[in-house]
Every structure is written in structure tokens, then in C-alpha cells.
mmCIF file of C-alpha atoms in Angstrom:
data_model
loop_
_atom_site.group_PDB
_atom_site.id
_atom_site.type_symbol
_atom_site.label_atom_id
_atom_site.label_comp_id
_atom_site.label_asym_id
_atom_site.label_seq_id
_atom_site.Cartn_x
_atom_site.Cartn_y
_atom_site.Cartn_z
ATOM 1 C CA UNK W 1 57.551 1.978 -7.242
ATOM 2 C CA UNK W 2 55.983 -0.802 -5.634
ATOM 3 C CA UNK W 3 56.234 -1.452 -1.936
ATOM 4 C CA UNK W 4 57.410 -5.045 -0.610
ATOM 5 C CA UNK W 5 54.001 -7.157 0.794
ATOM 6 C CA UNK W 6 54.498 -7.341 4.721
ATOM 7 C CA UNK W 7 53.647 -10.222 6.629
ATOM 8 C CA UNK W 8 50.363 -8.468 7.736
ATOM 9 C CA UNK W 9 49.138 -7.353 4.547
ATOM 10 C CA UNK W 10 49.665 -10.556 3.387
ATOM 11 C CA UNK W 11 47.247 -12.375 6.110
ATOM 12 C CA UNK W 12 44.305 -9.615 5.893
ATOM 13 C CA UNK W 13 44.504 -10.301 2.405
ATOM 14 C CA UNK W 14 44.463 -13.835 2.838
ATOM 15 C CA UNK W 15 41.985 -13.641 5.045
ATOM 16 C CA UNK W 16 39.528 -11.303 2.790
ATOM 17 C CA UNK W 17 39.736 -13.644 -0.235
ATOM 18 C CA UNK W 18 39.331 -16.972 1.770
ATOM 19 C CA UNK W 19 36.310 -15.506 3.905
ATOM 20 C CA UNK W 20 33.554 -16.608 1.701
ATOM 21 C CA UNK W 21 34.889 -19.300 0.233
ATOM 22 C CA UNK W 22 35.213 -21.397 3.758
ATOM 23 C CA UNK W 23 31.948 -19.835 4.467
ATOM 24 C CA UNK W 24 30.163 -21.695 1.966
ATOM 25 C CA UNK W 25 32.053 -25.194 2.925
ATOM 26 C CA UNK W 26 30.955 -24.648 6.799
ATOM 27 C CA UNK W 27 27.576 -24.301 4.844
ATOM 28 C CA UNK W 28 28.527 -27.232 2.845
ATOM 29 C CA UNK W 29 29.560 -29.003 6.230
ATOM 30 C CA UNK W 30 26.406 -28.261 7.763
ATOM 31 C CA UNK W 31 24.400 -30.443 5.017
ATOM 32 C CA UNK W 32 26.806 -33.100 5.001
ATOM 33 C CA UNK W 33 26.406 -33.642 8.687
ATOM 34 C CA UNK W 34 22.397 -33.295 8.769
ATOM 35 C CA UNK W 35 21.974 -35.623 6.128
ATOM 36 C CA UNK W 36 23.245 -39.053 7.716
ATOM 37 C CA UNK W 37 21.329 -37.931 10.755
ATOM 38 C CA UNK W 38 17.788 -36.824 9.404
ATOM 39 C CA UNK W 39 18.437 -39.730 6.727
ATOM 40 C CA UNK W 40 20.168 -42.586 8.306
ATOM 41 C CA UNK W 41 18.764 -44.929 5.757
ATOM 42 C CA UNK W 42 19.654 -43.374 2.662
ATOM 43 C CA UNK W 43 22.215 -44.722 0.007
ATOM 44 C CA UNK W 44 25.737 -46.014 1.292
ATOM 45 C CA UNK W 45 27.531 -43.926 -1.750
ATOM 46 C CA UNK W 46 25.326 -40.421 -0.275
ATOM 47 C CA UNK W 47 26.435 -41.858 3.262
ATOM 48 C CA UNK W 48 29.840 -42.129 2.616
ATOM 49 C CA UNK W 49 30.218 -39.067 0.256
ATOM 50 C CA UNK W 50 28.745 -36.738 3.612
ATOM 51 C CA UNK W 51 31.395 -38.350 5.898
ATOM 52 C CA UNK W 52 33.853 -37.592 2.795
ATOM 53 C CA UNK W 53 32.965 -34.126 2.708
ATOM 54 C CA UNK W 54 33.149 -33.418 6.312
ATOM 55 C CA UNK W 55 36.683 -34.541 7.012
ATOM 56 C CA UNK W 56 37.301 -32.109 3.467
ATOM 57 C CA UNK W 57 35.339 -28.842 4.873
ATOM 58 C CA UNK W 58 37.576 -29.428 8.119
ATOM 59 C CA UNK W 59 40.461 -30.189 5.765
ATOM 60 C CA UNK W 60 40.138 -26.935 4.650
ATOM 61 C CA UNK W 61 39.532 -25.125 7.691
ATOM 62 C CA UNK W 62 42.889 -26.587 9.204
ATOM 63 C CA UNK W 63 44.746 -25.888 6.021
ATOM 64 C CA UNK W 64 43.375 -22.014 6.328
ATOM 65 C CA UNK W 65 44.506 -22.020 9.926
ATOM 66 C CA UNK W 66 48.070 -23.297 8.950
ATOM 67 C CA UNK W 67 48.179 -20.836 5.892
ATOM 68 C CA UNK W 68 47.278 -17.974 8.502
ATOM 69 C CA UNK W 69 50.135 -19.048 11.083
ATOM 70 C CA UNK W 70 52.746 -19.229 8.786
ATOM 71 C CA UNK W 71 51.829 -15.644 6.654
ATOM 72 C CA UNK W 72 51.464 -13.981 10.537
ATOM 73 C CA UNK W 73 54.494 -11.632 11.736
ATOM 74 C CA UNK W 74 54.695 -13.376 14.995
ATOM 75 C CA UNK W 75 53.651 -17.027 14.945
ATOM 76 C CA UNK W 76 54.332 -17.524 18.532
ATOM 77 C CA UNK W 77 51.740 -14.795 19.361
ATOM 78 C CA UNK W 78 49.312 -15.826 16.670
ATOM 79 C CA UNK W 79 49.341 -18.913 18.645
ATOM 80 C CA UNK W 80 48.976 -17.390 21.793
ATOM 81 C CA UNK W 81 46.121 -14.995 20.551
ATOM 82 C CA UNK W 82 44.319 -18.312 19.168
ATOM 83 C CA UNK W 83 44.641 -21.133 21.519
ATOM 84 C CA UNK W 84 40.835 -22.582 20.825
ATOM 85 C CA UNK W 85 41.504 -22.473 17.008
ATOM 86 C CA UNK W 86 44.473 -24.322 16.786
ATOM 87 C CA UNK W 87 42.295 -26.447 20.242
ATOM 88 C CA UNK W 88 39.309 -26.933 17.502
ATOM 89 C CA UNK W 89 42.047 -28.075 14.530
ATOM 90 C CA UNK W 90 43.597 -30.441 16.758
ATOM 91 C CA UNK W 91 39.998 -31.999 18.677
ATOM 92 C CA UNK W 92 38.898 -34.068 15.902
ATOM 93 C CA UNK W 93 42.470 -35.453 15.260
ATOM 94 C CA UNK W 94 42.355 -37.186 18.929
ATOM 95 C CA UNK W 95 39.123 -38.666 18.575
ATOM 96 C CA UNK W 96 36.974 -38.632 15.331
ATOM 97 C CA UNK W 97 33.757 -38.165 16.764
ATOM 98 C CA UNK W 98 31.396 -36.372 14.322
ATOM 99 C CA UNK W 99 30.332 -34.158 17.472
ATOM 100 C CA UNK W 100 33.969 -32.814 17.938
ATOM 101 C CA UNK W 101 34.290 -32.224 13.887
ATOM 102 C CA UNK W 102 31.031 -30.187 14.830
ATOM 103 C CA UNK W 103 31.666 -28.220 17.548
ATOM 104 C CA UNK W 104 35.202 -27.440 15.565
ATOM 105 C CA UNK W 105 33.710 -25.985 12.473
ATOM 106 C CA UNK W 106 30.960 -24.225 14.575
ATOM 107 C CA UNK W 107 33.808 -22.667 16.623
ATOM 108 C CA UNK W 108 36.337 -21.890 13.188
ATOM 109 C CA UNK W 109 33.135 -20.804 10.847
ATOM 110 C CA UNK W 110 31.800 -18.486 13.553
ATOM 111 C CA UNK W 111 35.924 -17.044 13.864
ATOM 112 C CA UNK W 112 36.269 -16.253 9.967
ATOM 113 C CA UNK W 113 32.185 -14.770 10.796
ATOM 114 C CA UNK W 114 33.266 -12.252 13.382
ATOM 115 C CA UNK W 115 36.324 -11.283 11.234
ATOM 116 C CA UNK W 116 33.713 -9.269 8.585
ATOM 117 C CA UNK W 117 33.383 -6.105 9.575
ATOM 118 C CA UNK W 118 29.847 -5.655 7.879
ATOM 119 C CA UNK W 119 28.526 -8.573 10.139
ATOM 120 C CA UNK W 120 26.381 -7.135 13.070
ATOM 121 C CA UNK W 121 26.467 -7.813 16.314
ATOM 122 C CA UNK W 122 22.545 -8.597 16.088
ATOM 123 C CA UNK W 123 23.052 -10.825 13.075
ATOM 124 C CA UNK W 124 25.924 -12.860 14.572
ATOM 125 C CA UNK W 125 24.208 -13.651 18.134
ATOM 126 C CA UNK W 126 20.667 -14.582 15.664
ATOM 127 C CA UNK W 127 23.020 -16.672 13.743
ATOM 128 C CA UNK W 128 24.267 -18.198 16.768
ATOM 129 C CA UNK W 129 21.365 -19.182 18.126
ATOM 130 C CA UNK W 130 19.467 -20.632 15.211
ATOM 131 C CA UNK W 131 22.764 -22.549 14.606
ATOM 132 C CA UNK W 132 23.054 -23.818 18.241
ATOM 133 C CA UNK W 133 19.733 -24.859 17.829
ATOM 134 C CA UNK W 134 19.837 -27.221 15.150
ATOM 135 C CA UNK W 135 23.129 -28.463 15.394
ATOM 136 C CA UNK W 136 22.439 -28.890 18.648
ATOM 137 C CA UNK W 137 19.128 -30.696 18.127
ATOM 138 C CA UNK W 138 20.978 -33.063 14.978
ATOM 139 C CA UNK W 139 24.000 -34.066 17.677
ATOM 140 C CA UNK W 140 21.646 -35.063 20.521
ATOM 141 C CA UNK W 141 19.750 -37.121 18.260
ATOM 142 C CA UNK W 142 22.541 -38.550 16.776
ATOM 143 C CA UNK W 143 24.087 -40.258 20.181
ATOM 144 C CA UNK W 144 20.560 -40.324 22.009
ATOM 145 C CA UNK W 145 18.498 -41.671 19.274
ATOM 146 C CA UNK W 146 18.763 -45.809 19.213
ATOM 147 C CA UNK W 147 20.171 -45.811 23.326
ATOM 148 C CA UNK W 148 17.857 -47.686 25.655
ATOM 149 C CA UNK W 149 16.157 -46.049 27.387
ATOM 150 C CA UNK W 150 15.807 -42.773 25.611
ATOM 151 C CA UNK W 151 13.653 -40.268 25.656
ATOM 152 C CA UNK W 152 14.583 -38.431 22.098
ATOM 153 C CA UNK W 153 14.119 -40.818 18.949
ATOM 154 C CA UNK W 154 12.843 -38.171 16.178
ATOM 155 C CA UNK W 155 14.133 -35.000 15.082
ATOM 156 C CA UNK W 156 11.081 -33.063 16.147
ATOM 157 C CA UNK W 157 11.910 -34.181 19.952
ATOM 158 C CA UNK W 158 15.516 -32.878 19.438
ATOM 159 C CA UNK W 159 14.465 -29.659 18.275
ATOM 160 C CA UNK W 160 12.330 -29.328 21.089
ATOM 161 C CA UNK W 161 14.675 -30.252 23.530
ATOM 162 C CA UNK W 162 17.501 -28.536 22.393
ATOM 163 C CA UNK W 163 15.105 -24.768 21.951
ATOM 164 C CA UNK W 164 14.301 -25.984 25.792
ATOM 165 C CA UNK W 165 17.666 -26.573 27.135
ATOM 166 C CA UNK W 166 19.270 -23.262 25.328
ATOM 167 C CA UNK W 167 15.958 -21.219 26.606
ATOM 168 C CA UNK W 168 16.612 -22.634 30.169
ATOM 169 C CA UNK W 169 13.247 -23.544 30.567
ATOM 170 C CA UNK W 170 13.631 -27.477 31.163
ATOM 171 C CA UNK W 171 10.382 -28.990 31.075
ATOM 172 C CA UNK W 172 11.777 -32.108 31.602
ATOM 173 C CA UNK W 173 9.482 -34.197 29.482
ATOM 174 C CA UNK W 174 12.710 -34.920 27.742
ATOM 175 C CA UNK W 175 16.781 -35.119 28.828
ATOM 176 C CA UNK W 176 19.814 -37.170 27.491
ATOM 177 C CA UNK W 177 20.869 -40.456 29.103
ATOM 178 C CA UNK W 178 24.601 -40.675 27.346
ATOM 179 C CA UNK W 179 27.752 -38.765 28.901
ATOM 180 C CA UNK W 180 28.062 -37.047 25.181
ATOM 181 C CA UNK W 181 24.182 -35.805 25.214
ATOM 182 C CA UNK W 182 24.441 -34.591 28.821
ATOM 183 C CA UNK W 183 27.840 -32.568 27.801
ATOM 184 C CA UNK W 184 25.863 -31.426 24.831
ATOM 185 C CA UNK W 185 23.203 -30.195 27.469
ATOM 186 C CA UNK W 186 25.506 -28.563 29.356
ATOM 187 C CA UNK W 187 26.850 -26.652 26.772
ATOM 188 C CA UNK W 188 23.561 -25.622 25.053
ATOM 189 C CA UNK W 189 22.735 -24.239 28.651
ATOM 190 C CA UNK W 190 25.894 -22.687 28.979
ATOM 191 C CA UNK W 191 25.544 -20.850 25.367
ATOM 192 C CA UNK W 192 22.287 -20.199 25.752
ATOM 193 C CA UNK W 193 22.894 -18.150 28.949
ATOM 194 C CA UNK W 194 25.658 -16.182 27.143
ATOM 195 C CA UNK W 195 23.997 -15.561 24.159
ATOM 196 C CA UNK W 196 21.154 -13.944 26.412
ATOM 197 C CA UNK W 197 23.604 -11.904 28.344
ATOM 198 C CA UNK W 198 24.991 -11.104 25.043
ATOM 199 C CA UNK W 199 21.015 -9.786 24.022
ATOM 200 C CA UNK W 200 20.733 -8.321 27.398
ATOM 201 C CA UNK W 201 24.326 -6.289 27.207
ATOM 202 C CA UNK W 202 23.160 -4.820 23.597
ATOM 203 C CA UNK W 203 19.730 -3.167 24.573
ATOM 204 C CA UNK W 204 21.324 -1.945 27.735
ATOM 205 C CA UNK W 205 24.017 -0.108 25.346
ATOM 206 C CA UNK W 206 21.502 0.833 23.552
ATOM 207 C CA UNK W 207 19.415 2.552 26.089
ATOM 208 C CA UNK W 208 22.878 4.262 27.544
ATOM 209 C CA UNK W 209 23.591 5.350 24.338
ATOM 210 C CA UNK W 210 20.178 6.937 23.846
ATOM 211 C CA UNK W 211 20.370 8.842 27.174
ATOM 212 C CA UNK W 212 24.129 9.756 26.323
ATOM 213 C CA UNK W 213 23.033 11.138 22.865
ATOM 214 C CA UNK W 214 19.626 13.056 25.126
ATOM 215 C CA UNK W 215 22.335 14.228 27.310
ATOM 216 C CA UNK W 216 24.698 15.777 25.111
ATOM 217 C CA UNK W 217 22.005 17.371 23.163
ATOM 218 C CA UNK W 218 20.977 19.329 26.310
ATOM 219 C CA UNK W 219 23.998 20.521 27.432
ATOM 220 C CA UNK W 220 24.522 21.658 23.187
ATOM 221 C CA UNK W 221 21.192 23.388 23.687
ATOM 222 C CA UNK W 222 21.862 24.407 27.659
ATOM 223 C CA UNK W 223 25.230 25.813 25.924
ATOM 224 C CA UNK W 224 23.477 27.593 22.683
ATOM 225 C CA UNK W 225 21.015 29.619 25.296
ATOM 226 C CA UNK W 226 23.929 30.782 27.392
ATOM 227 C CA UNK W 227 25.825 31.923 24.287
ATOM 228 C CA UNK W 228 22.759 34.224 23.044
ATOM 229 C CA UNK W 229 21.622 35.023 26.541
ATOM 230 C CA UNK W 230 25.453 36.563 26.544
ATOM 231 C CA UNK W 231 25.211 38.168 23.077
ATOM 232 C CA UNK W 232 21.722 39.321 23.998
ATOM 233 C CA UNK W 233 23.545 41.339 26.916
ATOM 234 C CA UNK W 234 25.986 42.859 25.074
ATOM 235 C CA UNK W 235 24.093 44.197 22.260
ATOM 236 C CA UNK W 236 22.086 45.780 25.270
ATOM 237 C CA UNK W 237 25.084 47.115 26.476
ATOM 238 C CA UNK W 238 26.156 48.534 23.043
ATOM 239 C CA UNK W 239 22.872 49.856 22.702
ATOM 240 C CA UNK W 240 22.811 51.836 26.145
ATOM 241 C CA UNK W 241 26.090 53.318 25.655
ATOM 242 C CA UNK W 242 24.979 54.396 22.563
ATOM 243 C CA UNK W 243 21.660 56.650 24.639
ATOM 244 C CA UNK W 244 23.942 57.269 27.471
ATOM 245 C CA UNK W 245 21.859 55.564 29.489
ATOM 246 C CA UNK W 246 23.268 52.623 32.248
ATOM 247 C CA UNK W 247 23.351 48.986 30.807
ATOM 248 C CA UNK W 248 21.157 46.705 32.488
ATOM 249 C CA UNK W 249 22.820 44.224 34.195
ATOM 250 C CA UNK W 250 20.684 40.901 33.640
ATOM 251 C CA UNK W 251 18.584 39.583 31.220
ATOM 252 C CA UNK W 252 15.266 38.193 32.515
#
């Protein structure tokens, strides 16, 4: 007899089988925006094509969220439990900046990411920061790039900024002069400090761990030497009841 599908079986299902597929469009994304940016000057058709194909990866991504809402058991919690999903759907909607449509599919990629259970917590922070790095260096470039007065004109200066500003280090040789490269800054500092606590937080587990596993192995051995110090002292017993003799009463 089979059983009826329920609501919830039905999403981690959906979920399983969409995983890599949106994957590989965020990857997809991720070309699509570099291109225009490292390439300005290339073909109009290869232009337009990448601006095609990052409104379709998004396309996708707001589709999957939609899909996901309407197979979940409660949709008002769903909601509730996502607020900067359905935030990173909507963003590009109220103003079609390429740097929202980024920051969206960063945010909805790395969601779907998390959801694998195979994916470290290692992997995912050094995917984090490699992608933070040059996303972060292509969006910089892209507002800061022809603004008077700028500091960052190639993508070797972006890279270098942006591995600055997420490092904390500021050297200073170089810094945005628009309101969207100075948010940009701010939130490459911002992830960059969170992404080191994140670092910080895992070796400290570690170490804790290691000491808890040290720990309970002492008290297993503390525990295994009282047990045969115990047995020791009754065979002795036994064996002075058995020459009539008194039983000694410790063991040395």
C-alpha cells in the first residue's frame, strides 16, 4: 500500500532534486555577471545575452522559492522562518541594480549550500570567502571604475582592495568614492569579521572537543583501575579465606 506524499516530504524532495541544478545556474550567474565587468568591450549580442541570463538564474531562484512556499505545511511560518529569502527575491524587483541581483543570488545560492548535509562547515566559510572576494572585487569595480576621482580602475586594484577590506587591514592606498562602493565596503568588513569569528569559533570547538575527548578517556581509564583494583581485592579476599588467614584490607 502506498502512503499519501505529505507536504514535508514533498519539499525535502523538492529540495534534494533542485539542489544541484540551481547550483550550477548561481555558477552560471557568476560568469554572466563577471563577464560585462572584466570585458566591458566585448560584443553587444555576449553583452546582452549575460544580462539575459542573470535576470533567468534569478528567475529561477524566485520560482524555487515560490515552489518551496507553496509545497511547505505552514506557509505563514515558512515565511516567518525565511524573511531574507523572500527580502533577496523581492530586492532586485525594487531596483534592478546588478549589485542587488548579486548580493540576492549570493544570499539564495549560499541557502540551497547550507541545506547539503555533506557540505562542511570548513568548506562553506572557504567558499564564502573566496566568493566574497571576487564578487566583491567585480561589484566595486563595476560602480567605482569610470567615477572621477577614483582610486580603483582595473580588476587587479579591486581584488586587492576587496582581500584588504574583508582582511581588515586597510592600507588605504585605495577606498571607494560612490555611496554603493562604500556600502559594499562596509559589508565586506562586516563579513569579513564574521567569517573570522566563524574560523575562530571552529578551532576553539575543536580544541574543547579534544580536551573533552582527553577527559573522558581518563575518567574511562581512572574508572577501569578502580574496577580491577576492586576485583584485585576480592580475589585476595577469596584467596585468604581459602588459608584461613585475615584478608588484607588495601591494596598498595
Amino acid at each position: 500500500m502506498t502512503l499519501p506524499m505529505t507536504a514535508s516530504t514533498a519539499l525535502a524532495r523538492w529540495e534534494r532534486r533542485t539542489q544541484g541544478p540551481l547550483l550550477a545556474l548561481a555558477v552560471l550567474f557568476a560568469i554572466a555577471y563577471a563577464i560585462p565587468i572584466v570585458a566591458p568591450r566585448a560584443p553587444q549580442d555576449l553583452l546582452t545575452a549575460c544580462h539575459v541570463a542573470n535576470w533567468a538564474v534569478w528567475g529561477a531562484f524566485a520560482a524555487d522559492y515560490l515552489v518551496r512556499l507553496w509545497l511547505a505545511e505552514d506557509r505563514l511560518r515558512f515565511i516567518r522562518g525565511n524573511p531574507l529569502a523572500l527580502l533577496a527575491v523581492v530586492l532586485p524587483l525594487a531596483q534592478p541594480l546588478r549589485l542587488l541581483k548579486l548580493v540576492s543570488m549570493l544570499f539564495l545560492a549560499g541557502q540551497r549550500a547550507r541545506m547539503a548535509s555533506q557540505v562542511r562547515v570548513t568548506t562553506y566559510v572557504a567558499g564564502s570567502c573566496l566568493g566574497l572576494l571576487v564578487f566583491g572585487a567585480l561589484a566595486v569595480l563595476e560602480v567605482e571604475r569610470d567615477e572621477p576621482g577614483a582610486s580603483i580602475h582595473t580588476l587587479g586594484d579591486a581584488v586587492w582592495w576587496a582581500f584588504t577590506t574583508m582582511t581588515t587591514v586597510g592600507y588605504g592606498d585605495m577606498a571607494p568614492t560612490t555611496g554603493l562602493g562604500r556600502m559594499l565596503a562596509v559589508g565586506l568588513m562586516l563579513s569579513g569579521i564574521a567569517l573570522l569569528g566563524v574560523v575562530t569559533a571552529n578551532i576553539a570547538a575543536w580544541f574543547i572537543a579534544r580536551f573533552e575527548k582527553d577527559d573522558v578517556e581518563e575518567r574511562r581509564q581512572t574508572e577501569a583501575i578502580r574496577e580491577l583494583t576492586e576485583e584485585v581485592r576480592a580475589l585476595r579476599g577469596e584467596l585468604a579465606a581459602l588459608k584461613g588467614t585475615p584478608a588484607p584490607q588495601s591494596v598498595e
